[in-house]
Structure formats: structure tokens, C-alpha cells
Tab-separated table of C-alpha atoms in Angstrom:
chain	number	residue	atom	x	y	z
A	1	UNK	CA	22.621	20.786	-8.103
A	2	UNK	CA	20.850	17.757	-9.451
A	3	UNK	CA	18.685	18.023	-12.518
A	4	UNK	CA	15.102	16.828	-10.656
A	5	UNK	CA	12.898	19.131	-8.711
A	6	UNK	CA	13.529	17.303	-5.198
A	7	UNK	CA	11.076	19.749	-2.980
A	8	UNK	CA	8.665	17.291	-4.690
A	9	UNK	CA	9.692	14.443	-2.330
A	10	UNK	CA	8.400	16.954	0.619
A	11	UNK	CA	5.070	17.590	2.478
A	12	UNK	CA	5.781	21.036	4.328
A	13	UNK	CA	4.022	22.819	7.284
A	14	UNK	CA	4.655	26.518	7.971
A	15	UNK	CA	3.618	29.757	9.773
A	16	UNK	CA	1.059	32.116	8.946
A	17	UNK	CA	-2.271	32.556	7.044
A	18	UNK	CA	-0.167	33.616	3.940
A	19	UNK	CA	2.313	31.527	2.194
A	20	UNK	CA	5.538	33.641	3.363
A	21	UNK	CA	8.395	34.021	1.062
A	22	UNK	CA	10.863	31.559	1.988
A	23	UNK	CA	7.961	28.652	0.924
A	24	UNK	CA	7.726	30.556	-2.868
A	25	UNK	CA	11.666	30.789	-2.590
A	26	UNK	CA	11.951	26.923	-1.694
A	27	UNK	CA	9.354	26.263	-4.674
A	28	UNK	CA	10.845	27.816	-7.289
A	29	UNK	CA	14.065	26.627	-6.507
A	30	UNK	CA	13.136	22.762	-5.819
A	31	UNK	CA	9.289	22.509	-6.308
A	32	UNK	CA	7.281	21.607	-3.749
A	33	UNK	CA	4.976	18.645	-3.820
A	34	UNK	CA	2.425	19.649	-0.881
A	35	UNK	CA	1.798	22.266	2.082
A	36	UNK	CA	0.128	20.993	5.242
A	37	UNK	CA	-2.152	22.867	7.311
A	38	UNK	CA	-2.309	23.793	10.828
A	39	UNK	CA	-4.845	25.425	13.172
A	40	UNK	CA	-2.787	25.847	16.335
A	41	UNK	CA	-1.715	28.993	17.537
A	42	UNK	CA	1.990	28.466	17.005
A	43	UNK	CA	1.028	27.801	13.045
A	44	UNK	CA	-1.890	29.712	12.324
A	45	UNK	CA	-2.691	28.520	9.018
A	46	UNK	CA	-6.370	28.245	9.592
A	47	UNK	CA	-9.047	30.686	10.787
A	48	UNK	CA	-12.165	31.508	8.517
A	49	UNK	CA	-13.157	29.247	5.787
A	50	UNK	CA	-13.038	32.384	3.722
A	51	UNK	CA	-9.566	33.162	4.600
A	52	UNK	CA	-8.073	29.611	4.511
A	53	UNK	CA	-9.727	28.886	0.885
A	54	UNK	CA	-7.460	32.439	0.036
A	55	UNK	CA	-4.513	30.271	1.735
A	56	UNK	CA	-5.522	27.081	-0.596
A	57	UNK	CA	-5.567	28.620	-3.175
A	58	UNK	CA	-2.111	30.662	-2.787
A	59	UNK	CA	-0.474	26.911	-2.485
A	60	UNK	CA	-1.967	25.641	-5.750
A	61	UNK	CA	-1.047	28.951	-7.598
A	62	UNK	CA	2.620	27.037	-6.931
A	63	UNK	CA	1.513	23.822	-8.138
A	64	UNK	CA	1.794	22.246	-4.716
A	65	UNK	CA	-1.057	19.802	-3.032
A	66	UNK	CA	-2.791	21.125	0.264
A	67	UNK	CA	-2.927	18.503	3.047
A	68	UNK	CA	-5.337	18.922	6.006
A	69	UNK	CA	-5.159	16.754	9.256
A	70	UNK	CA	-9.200	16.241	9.694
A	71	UNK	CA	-9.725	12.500	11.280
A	72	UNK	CA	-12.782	14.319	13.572
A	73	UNK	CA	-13.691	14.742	17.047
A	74	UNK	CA	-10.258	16.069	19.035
A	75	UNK	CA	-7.516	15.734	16.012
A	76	UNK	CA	-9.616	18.818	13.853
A	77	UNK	CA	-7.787	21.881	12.468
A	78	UNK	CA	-11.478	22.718	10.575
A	79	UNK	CA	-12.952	22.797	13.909
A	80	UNK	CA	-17.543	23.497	14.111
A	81	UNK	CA	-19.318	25.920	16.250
A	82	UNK	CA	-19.611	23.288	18.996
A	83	UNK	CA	-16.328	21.952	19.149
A	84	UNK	CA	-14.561	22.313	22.825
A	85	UNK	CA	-12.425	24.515	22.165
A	86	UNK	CA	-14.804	26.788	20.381
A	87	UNK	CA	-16.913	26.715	22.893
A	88	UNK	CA	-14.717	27.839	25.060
A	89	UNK	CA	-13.418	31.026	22.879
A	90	UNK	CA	-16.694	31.794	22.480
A	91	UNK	CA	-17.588	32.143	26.262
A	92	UNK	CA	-14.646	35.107	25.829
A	93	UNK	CA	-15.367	36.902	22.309
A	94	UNK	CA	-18.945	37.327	21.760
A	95	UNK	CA	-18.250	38.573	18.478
A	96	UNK	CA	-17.244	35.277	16.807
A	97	UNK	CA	-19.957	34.305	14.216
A	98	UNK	CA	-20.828	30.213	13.710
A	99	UNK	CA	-20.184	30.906	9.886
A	100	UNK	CA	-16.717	31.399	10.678
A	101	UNK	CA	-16.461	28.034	11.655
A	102	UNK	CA	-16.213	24.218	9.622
A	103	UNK	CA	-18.935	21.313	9.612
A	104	UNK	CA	-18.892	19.350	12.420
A	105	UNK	CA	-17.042	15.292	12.101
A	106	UNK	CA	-17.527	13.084	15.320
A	107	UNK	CA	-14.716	11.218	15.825
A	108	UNK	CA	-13.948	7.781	13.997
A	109	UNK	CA	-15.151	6.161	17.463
A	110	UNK	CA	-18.183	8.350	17.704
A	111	UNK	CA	-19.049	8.064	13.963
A	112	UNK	CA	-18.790	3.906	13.467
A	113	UNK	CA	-22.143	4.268	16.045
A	114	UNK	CA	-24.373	6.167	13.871
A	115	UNK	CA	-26.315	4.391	11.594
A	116	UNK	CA	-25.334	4.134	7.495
A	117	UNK	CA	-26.936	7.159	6.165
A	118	UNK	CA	-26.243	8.946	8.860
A	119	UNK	CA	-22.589	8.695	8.575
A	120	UNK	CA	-22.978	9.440	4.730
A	121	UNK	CA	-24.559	12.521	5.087
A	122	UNK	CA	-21.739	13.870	7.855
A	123	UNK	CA	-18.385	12.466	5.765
A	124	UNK	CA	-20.323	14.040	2.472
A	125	UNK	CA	-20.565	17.187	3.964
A	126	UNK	CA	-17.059	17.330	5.426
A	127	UNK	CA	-15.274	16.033	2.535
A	128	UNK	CA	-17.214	18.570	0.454
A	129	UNK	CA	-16.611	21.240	2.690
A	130	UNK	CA	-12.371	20.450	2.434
A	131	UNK	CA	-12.812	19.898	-1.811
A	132	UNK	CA	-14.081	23.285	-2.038
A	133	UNK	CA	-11.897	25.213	0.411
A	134	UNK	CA	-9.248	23.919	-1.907
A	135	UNK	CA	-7.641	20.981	0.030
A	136	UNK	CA	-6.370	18.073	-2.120
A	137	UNK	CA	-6.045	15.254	0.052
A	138	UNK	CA	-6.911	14.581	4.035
A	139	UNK	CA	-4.500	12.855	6.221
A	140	UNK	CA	-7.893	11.529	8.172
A	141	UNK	CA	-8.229	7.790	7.401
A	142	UNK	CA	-7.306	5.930	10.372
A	143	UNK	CA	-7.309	2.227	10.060
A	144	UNK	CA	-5.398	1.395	13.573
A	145	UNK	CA	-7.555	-1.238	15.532
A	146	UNK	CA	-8.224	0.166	18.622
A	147	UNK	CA	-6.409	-2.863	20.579
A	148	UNK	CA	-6.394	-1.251	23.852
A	149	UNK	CA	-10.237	-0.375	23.909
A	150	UNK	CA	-10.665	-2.223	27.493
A	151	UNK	CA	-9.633	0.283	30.290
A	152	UNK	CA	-7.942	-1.856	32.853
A	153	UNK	CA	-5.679	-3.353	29.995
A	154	UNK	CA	-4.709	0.128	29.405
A	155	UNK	CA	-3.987	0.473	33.054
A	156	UNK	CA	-1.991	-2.234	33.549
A	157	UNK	CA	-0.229	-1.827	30.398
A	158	UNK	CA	0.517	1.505	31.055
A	159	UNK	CA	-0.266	2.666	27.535
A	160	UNK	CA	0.541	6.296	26.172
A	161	UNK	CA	-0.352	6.188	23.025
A	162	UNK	CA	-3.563	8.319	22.084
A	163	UNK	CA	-6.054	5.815	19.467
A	164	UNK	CA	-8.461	5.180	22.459
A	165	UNK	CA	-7.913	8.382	24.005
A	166	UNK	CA	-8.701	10.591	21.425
A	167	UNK	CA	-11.417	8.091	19.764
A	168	UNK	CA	-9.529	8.150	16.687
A	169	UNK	CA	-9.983	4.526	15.393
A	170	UNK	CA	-12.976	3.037	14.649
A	171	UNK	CA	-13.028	-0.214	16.831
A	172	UNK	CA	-11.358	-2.771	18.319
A	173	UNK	CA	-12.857	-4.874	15.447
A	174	UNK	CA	-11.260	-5.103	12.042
A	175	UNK	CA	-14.120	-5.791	9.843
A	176	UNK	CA	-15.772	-2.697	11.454
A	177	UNK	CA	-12.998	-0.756	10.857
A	178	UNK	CA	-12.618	-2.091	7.419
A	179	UNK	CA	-16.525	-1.338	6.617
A	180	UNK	CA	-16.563	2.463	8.127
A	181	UNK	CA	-13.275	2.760	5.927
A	182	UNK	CA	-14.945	1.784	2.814
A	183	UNK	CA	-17.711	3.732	3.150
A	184	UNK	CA	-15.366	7.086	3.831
A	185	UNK	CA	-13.430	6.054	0.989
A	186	UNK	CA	-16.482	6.381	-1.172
A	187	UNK	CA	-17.838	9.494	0.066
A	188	UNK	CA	-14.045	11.121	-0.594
A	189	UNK	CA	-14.419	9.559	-4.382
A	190	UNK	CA	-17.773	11.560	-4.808
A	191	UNK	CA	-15.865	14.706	-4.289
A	192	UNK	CA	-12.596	13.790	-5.634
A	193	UNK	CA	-10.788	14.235	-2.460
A	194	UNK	CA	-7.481	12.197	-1.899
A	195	UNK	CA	-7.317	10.176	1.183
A	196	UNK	CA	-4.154	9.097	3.488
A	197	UNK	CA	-4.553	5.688	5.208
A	198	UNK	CA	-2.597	5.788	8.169
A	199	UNK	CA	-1.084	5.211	10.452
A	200	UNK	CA	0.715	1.721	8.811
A	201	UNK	CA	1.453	-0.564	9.964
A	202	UNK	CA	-1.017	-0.115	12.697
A	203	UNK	CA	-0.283	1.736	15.919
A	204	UNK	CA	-3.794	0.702	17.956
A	205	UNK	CA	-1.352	-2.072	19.951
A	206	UNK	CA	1.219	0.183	20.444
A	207	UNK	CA	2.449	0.716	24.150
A	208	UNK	CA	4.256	4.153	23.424
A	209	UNK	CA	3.258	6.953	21.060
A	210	UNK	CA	5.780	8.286	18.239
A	211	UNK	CA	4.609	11.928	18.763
A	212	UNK	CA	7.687	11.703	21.799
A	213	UNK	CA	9.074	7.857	21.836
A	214	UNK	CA	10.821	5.335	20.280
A	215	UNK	CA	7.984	2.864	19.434
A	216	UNK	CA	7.977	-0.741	18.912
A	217	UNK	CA	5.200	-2.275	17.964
A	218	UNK	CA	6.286	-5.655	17.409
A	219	UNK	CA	4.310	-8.023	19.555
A	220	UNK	CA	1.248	-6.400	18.044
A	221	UNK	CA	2.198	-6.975	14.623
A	222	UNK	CA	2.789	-10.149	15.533
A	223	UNK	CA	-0.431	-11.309	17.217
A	224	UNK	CA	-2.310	-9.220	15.326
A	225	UNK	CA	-1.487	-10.051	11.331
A	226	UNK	CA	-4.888	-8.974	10.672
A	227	UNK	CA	-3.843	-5.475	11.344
A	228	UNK	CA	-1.250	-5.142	8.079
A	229	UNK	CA	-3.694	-7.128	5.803
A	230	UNK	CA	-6.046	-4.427	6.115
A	231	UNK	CA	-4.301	-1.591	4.866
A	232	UNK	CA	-3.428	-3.829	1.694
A	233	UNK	CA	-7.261	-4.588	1.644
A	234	UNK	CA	-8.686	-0.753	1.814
A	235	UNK	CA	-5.933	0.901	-0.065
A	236	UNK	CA	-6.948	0.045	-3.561
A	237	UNK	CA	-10.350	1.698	-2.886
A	238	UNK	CA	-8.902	4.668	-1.195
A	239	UNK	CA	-8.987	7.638	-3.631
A	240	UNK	CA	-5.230	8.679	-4.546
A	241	UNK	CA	-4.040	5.042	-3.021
A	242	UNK	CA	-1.378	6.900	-0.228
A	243	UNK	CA	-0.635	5.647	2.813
A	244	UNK	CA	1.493	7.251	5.558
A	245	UNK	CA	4.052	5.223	6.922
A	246	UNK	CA	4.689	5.629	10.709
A	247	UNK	CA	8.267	5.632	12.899
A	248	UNK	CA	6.994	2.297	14.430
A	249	UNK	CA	9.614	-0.606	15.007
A	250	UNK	CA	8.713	-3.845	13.681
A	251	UNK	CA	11.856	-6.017	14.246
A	252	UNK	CA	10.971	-9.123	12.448
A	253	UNK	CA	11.012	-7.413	9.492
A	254	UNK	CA	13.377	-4.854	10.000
A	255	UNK	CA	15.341	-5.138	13.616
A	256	UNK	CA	17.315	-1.524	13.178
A	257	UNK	CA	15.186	1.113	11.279
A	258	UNK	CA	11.893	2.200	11.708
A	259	UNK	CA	9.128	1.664	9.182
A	260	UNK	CA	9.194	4.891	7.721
A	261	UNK	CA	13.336	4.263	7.052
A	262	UNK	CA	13.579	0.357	6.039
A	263	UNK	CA	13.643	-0.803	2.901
A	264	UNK	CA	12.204	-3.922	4.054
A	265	UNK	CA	9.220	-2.779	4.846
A	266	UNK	CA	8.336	-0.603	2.238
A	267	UNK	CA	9.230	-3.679	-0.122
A	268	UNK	CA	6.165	-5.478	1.715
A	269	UNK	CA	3.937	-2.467	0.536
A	270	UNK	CA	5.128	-2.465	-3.024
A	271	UNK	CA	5.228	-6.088	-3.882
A	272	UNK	CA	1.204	-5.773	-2.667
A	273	UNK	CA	0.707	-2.113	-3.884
A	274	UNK	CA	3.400	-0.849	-6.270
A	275	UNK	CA	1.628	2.409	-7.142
A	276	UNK	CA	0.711	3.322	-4.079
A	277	UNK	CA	2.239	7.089	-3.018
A	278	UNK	CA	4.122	6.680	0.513
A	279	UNK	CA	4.315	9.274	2.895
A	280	UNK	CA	6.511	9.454	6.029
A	281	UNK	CA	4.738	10.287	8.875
A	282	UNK	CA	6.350	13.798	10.428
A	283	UNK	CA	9.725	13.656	11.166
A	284	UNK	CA	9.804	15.704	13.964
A	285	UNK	CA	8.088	13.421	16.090
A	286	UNK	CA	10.049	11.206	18.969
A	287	UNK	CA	10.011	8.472	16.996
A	288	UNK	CA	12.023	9.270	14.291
A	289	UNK	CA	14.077	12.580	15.656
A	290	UNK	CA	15.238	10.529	18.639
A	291	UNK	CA	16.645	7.921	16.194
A	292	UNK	CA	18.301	9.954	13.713
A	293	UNK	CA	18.849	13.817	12.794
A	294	UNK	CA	16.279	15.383	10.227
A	295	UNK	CA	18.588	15.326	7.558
A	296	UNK	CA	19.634	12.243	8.128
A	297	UNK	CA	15.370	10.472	8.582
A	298	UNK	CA	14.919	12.573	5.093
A	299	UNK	CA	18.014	10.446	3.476
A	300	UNK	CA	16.982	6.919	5.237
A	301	UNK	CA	13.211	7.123	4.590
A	302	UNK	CA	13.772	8.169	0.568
A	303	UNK	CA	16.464	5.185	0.046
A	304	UNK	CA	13.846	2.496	1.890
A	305	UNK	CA	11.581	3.984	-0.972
A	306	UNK	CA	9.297	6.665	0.796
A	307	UNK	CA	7.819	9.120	-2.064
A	308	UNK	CA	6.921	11.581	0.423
A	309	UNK	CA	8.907	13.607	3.968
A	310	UNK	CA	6.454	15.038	6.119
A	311	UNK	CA	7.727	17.928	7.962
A	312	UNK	CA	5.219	19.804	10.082
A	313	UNK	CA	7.636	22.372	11.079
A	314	UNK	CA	6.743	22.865	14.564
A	315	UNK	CA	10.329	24.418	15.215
A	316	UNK	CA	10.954	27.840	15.354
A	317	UNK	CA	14.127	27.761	12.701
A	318	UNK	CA	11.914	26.692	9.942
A	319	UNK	CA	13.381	28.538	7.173
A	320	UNK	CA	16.635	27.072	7.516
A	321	UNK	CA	15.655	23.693	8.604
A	322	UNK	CA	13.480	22.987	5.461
A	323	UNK	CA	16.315	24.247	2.910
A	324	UNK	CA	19.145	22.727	4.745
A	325	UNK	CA	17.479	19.613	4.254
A	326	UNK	CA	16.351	20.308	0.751
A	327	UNK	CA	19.735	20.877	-0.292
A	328	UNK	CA	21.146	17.828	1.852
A	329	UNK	CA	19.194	15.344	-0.473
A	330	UNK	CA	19.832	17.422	-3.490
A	331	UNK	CA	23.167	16.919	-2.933
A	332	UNK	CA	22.670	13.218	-2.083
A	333	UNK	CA	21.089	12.450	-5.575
A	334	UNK	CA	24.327	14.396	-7.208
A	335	UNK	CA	26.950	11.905	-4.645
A	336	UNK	CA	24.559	8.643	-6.086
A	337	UNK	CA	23.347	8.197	-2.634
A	338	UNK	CA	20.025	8.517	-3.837
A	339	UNK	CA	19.160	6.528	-7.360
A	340	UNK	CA	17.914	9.153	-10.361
A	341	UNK	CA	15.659	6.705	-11.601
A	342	UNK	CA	13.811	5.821	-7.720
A	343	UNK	CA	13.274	9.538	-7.183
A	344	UNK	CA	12.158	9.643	-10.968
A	345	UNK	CA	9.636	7.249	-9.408
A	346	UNK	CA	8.754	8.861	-6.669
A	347	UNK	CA	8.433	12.360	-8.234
A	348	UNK	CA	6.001	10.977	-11.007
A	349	UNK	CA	3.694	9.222	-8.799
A	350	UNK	CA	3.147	12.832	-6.787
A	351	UNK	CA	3.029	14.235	-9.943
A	352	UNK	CA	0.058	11.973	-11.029
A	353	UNK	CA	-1.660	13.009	-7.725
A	354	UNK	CA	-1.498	16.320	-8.716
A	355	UNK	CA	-3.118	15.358	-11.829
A	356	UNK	CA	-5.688	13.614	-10.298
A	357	UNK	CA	-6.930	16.024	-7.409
A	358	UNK	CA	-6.143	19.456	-8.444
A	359	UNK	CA	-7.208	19.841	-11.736
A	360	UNK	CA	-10.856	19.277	-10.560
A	361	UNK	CA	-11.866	16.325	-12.690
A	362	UNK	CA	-12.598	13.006	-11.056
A	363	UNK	CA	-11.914	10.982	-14.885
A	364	UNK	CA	-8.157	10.746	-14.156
A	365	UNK	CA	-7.299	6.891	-12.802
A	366	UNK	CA	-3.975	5.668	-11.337
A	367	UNK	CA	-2.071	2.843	-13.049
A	368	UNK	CA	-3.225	-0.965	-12.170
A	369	UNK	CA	-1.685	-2.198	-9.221
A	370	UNK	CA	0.188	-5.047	-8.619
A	371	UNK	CA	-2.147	-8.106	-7.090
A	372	UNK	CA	-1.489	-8.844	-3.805
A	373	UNK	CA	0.380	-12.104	-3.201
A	374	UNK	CA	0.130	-13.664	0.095
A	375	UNK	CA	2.206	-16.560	-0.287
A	376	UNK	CA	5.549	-13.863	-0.630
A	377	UNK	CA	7.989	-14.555	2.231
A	378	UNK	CA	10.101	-11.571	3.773
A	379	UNK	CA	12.763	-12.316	5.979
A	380	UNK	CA	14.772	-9.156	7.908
A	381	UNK	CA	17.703	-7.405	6.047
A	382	UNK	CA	16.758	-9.015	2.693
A	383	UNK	CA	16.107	-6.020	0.854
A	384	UNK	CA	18.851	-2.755	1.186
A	385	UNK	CA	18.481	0.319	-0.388
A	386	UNK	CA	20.993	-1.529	-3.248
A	387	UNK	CA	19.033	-4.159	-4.015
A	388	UNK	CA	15.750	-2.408	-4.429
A	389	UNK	CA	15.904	-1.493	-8.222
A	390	UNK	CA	16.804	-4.921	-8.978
A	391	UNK	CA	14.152	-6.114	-6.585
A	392	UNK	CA	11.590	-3.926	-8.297
């Protein structure tokens, strides 16, 4: 067993509204760098605010970062008194109680309407709400232009994935979705809550949707350059500077992994952001588990440079998934197929999130990062896992 606390590397899901014993057993054992929080009914995770900030605070007590999935208006696991769903339990059980519930966030669509203030006072309010509950960091910044906005191209395109169907970006104009970004951004810095920028490199032209498929979204990037350039732009102002990386295929940069597994592409992040904490969308999802076993995406998506695995653990063997693969890259760093020194890397900049979001000061500031250079040329297959180091 390697030296280095590799359960760092990993963002984990799991059942209940306690943290069960196998989590505390994986912890102590490999760390754990963050938990991530579920409302549906095969998780559980979240019910009353006074019963998830109990949950909260059981993850920090093992020095692990909570992650919530709160972009607003469908995708909420804090859900208000008049969401949907709500209403709809509450047509059956008179006895729920609207202080049970979260404060209400529109969707990114709905919100990029309201005026200034307006939005202000809502993202305050939710952001606040998350901070005190006791979660470190929301995976609710989505900067995909919403490239299929117009109905008929939808249509005729057959598109499946969700961005316009769920509201979840907030236009199909970049400098509107670069503005309503910013002014999240700032609201999360007032309460010292990190922010993940996601989903990159952009999924809004994408045909498919990675939740089930193998997608390739390389036309898009292609005719839409604007697209990449504005993660690069927001994520310096982002609090925490993490992005997650999605199981999108971009073949002119990388024509056999996906971007959450090529070393090519996360080279393009680095050489523009080099502090920047990387996390891989879930691994569960189509897009990655119908390329490559989970053991397997873990391995691929740490050697292209990845800090962070997300694994929701939507499966009913989660015990025994989550270990097995815990052990499989433990074992991996020991065989040299994983570099001490990138992991090092990767294990200190989660280590200097924790720093900066869970010890409830807003003082602590991330390292300079690299300027961006525009000029740098990337051509597919330059970098492998071997040359990165060097690269560095």
C-alpha cells in the first residue's frame, strides 16, 4: 500500500442521512477528499435542513468537503416549498411544514431574466443558505451556451441532451452567460462558498447527453471556440478555481479518450490555469462507463491529470465498488502507473481547498495562476500521460 492518502483523489456519493460505516472505514484507511449529496429516494441524503446540516457536519468531522448539486429550477436536491415536486407531496402529507424545506433558485434560464439586484438577492440567499448547512462547494455553475435554444433545430437535430430542457444554461449568448456567471461567482465569494464550473468543455451543442451516451461534441467545439475561451475567462474569478471536466469527445484534440481521460486536454487547461482543481464529471454516466470499466475511467482520468473522480454511486454494490477502486489506484501508484509526485499534486491542491472553505475564513487565497496564452498550439496525441511531468 502506497504511502499517500489516495481516497483524496475521490468525490463520493452514498446512501442514507447518516454517514454509514463503510464511508468512515474508506476514510480512515485512504482519506477522503469530498462526499456528494443526493436528494432522491434511492440516496436519501437530504430531507430537513436541520437534519442534513447534522449530515454536513458528520462529513467534515472526517475532514472531507461536502458537494451539493444546486444549479436551480429542475436539477435541485435543496428543493423550496413551491418546487414541483413538493407540491405534489404536499397534496398527499398535509403534515409537511414549509420550514422543512430550502430557498427557492429559478433556474439559470429563468434567473439571467430578472433584473441585477434581483438576482443578487436570490444567489445571496441560496449560497448562504448551502455555507451554513455546512456545504463546501456547489457543483451549480453552468457555463454551457445553450446552442440549441431554437425548437425546430432541436427537432430536426434530434437532440437529447437536457441544457434547454431543463433551463440549465443561461443563454444562447456567451457574454450573457459570462455576465450572470460573474455575478454568481461574486455572491459565492461573499459567503466563502466554492464553486464548480462545468460542464467543460461545453456540452450546450452537444447532440447526445453523457448521463447514457457516448458524446461527441466536436463540431461544436469547433464552430463554437468561443465556448472553451469562456471557462478560461470565468475560472479565475470563480471561488476555489475547479472545474468539472465532462466525458465529451473532442477529436481534434484528443481522437480516442474522452475529456475527462486525455491528457491532451487537460494540458489545454493547465497551460491556461495550472492551479485550477479538476474534477471528473461522474463516472457512472454513459459516457464514460460505456467506454471503459470504473476502475479502469478512475486510472485514465488521474494519468491525463484529473485531481478529482466523481462517483455518485447510484449502484446498489456501493461498498465494494468504491474500495475496489480505491485499492485499484492504490495499487497503481505502488506498480508506477501513477507518478508520486502528480498525485502529490493533485492531493495538495484538494488539500488547499479544504483550507480555504472549511475552516470558515474567507483570508485564505490560492496560488497565482499561470496567464493564459492564446498563441499556444495543441495538436492531438502530443501530450501522454509520460510526457506530462516534463511538459509541466
Amino acid at each position: 500500500m502506497s504511502d499517500l492518502k489516495v481516497g483524496e483523489l475521490f468525490v463520493l456519493g452514498f446512501r442514507g442521512k447518516t454517514v454509514p460505516d463503510w464511508v468512515k472505514e474508506f476514510s480512515k484507511k485512504y482519506g477522503l477528499g469530498g462526499v456528494i449529496l443526493f436528494d432522491s429516494a434511492g440516496m436519501g441524503n437530504i430531507s430537513t435542513p436541520e437534519e442534513t446540516k447534522k449530515l454536513c457536519a458528520e462529513v467534515h468531522q472526517l475532514g472531507a468537503m461536502n458537494f451539493v448539486d444546486q444549479e436551480g429550477g429542475l436539477v435541485r436536491r435543496l428543493k423550496d416549498w413551491n418546487h414541483k415536486s413538493v407540491v405534489e407531496r404536499r397534496k398527499k402529507d398535509k403534515t409537511l411544514k414549509e420550514q422543512d424545506f430550502y430557498k427557492p433558485l429559478p433556474s439559470q434560464q429563468e434567473l439571467a431574466k430578472l433584473d441585477e439586484a434581483k438576482k443578487r438577492e436570490i444567489l445571496l440567499a441560496s449560497f448562504k443558505e448551502m455555507k451554513e448547512l455546512g456545504f463546501d462547494y456547489n457543483f451549480g455553475l453552468v457555463l454551457d451556451v445553450d446552442y440549441y435554444k431554437d425548437a425546430d433545430k432541436r427537432k430536426k437535430n434530434k437532440i437529447k441532451n437536457d441544457i434547454n430542457q431543463f433551463g440549465r444554461s443561461y443563454s444562447e449568448d456567451p457574454k450573457i452567460v459570462k455576465e450572470n456567471a460573474l455575478l454568481a461567482a461574486q455572491a459565492a465569494k461573499e459567503v466563502n462558498l466554492g464553486l464548480v464550473l462545468k460542464h467543460f468543455p461545453g456540452i450546450g451543442g452537444a447532440v447526445t447527453n453523457s448521463h447514457h451516451d457516448v458524446t461527441d461534441i466536436s463540431d461544436s467545439i469547433a464552430k463554437n471556440p468561443e465556448q472553451e475561451q469562456l471557462f478560461y475567462n470565468v475560472l479565475p474569478h470563480v471561488p476555489g478555481e475547479t472545474m468539472l471536466v465532462a466525458h465529451t469527445l473532442v477529436n481534434q484534440w484528443d481522437p480516442k479518450n474522452p475529456s475527462s481521460m486525455s491528457a491532451d486536454t487537460i494540458h489545454r487547461i493547465r497551460q491556461r490555469n495550472d492551479k485550477a482543481l479538476l474534477i471528473t464529471d461522474d463516472i457512472q454516466m454513459g459516457g464514460a462507463s460505456k467506454l471503459k470499466n470504473l476502475k479502469d475511467a478512475a486510472l485514465a482520468a488521474l494519468q491525463a491529470g484529473v485531481d478529482m473522480v466523481c462517483i455518485n454511486n447510484t449502484i446498489p454494490a456501493e461498498e465494494e465498488t468504491v474500495k475496489g477502486i480505491a485499492a485499484f489506484i492504490d495499487d497503481c501508484l505502488d506498480k508506477g502507473l501513477l507518478k508520486k509526485e502528480d498525485i502529490e499534486q493533485s492531493i495538495a491542491r484538494v488539500q488547499d481547498r479544504k483550507k480555504l472553505f472549511m475552516n470558515g475564513t474567507t483570508t485564505q487565497k490560492l496560488a497565482s495562476s499561470t496567464p493564459y496564452n492564446w498563441d499556444v498550439q495543441i495538436s492531438p496525441g502530443q501530450y501522454s500521460y509520460s510526457k506530462l511531468a516534463d511538459a509541466a
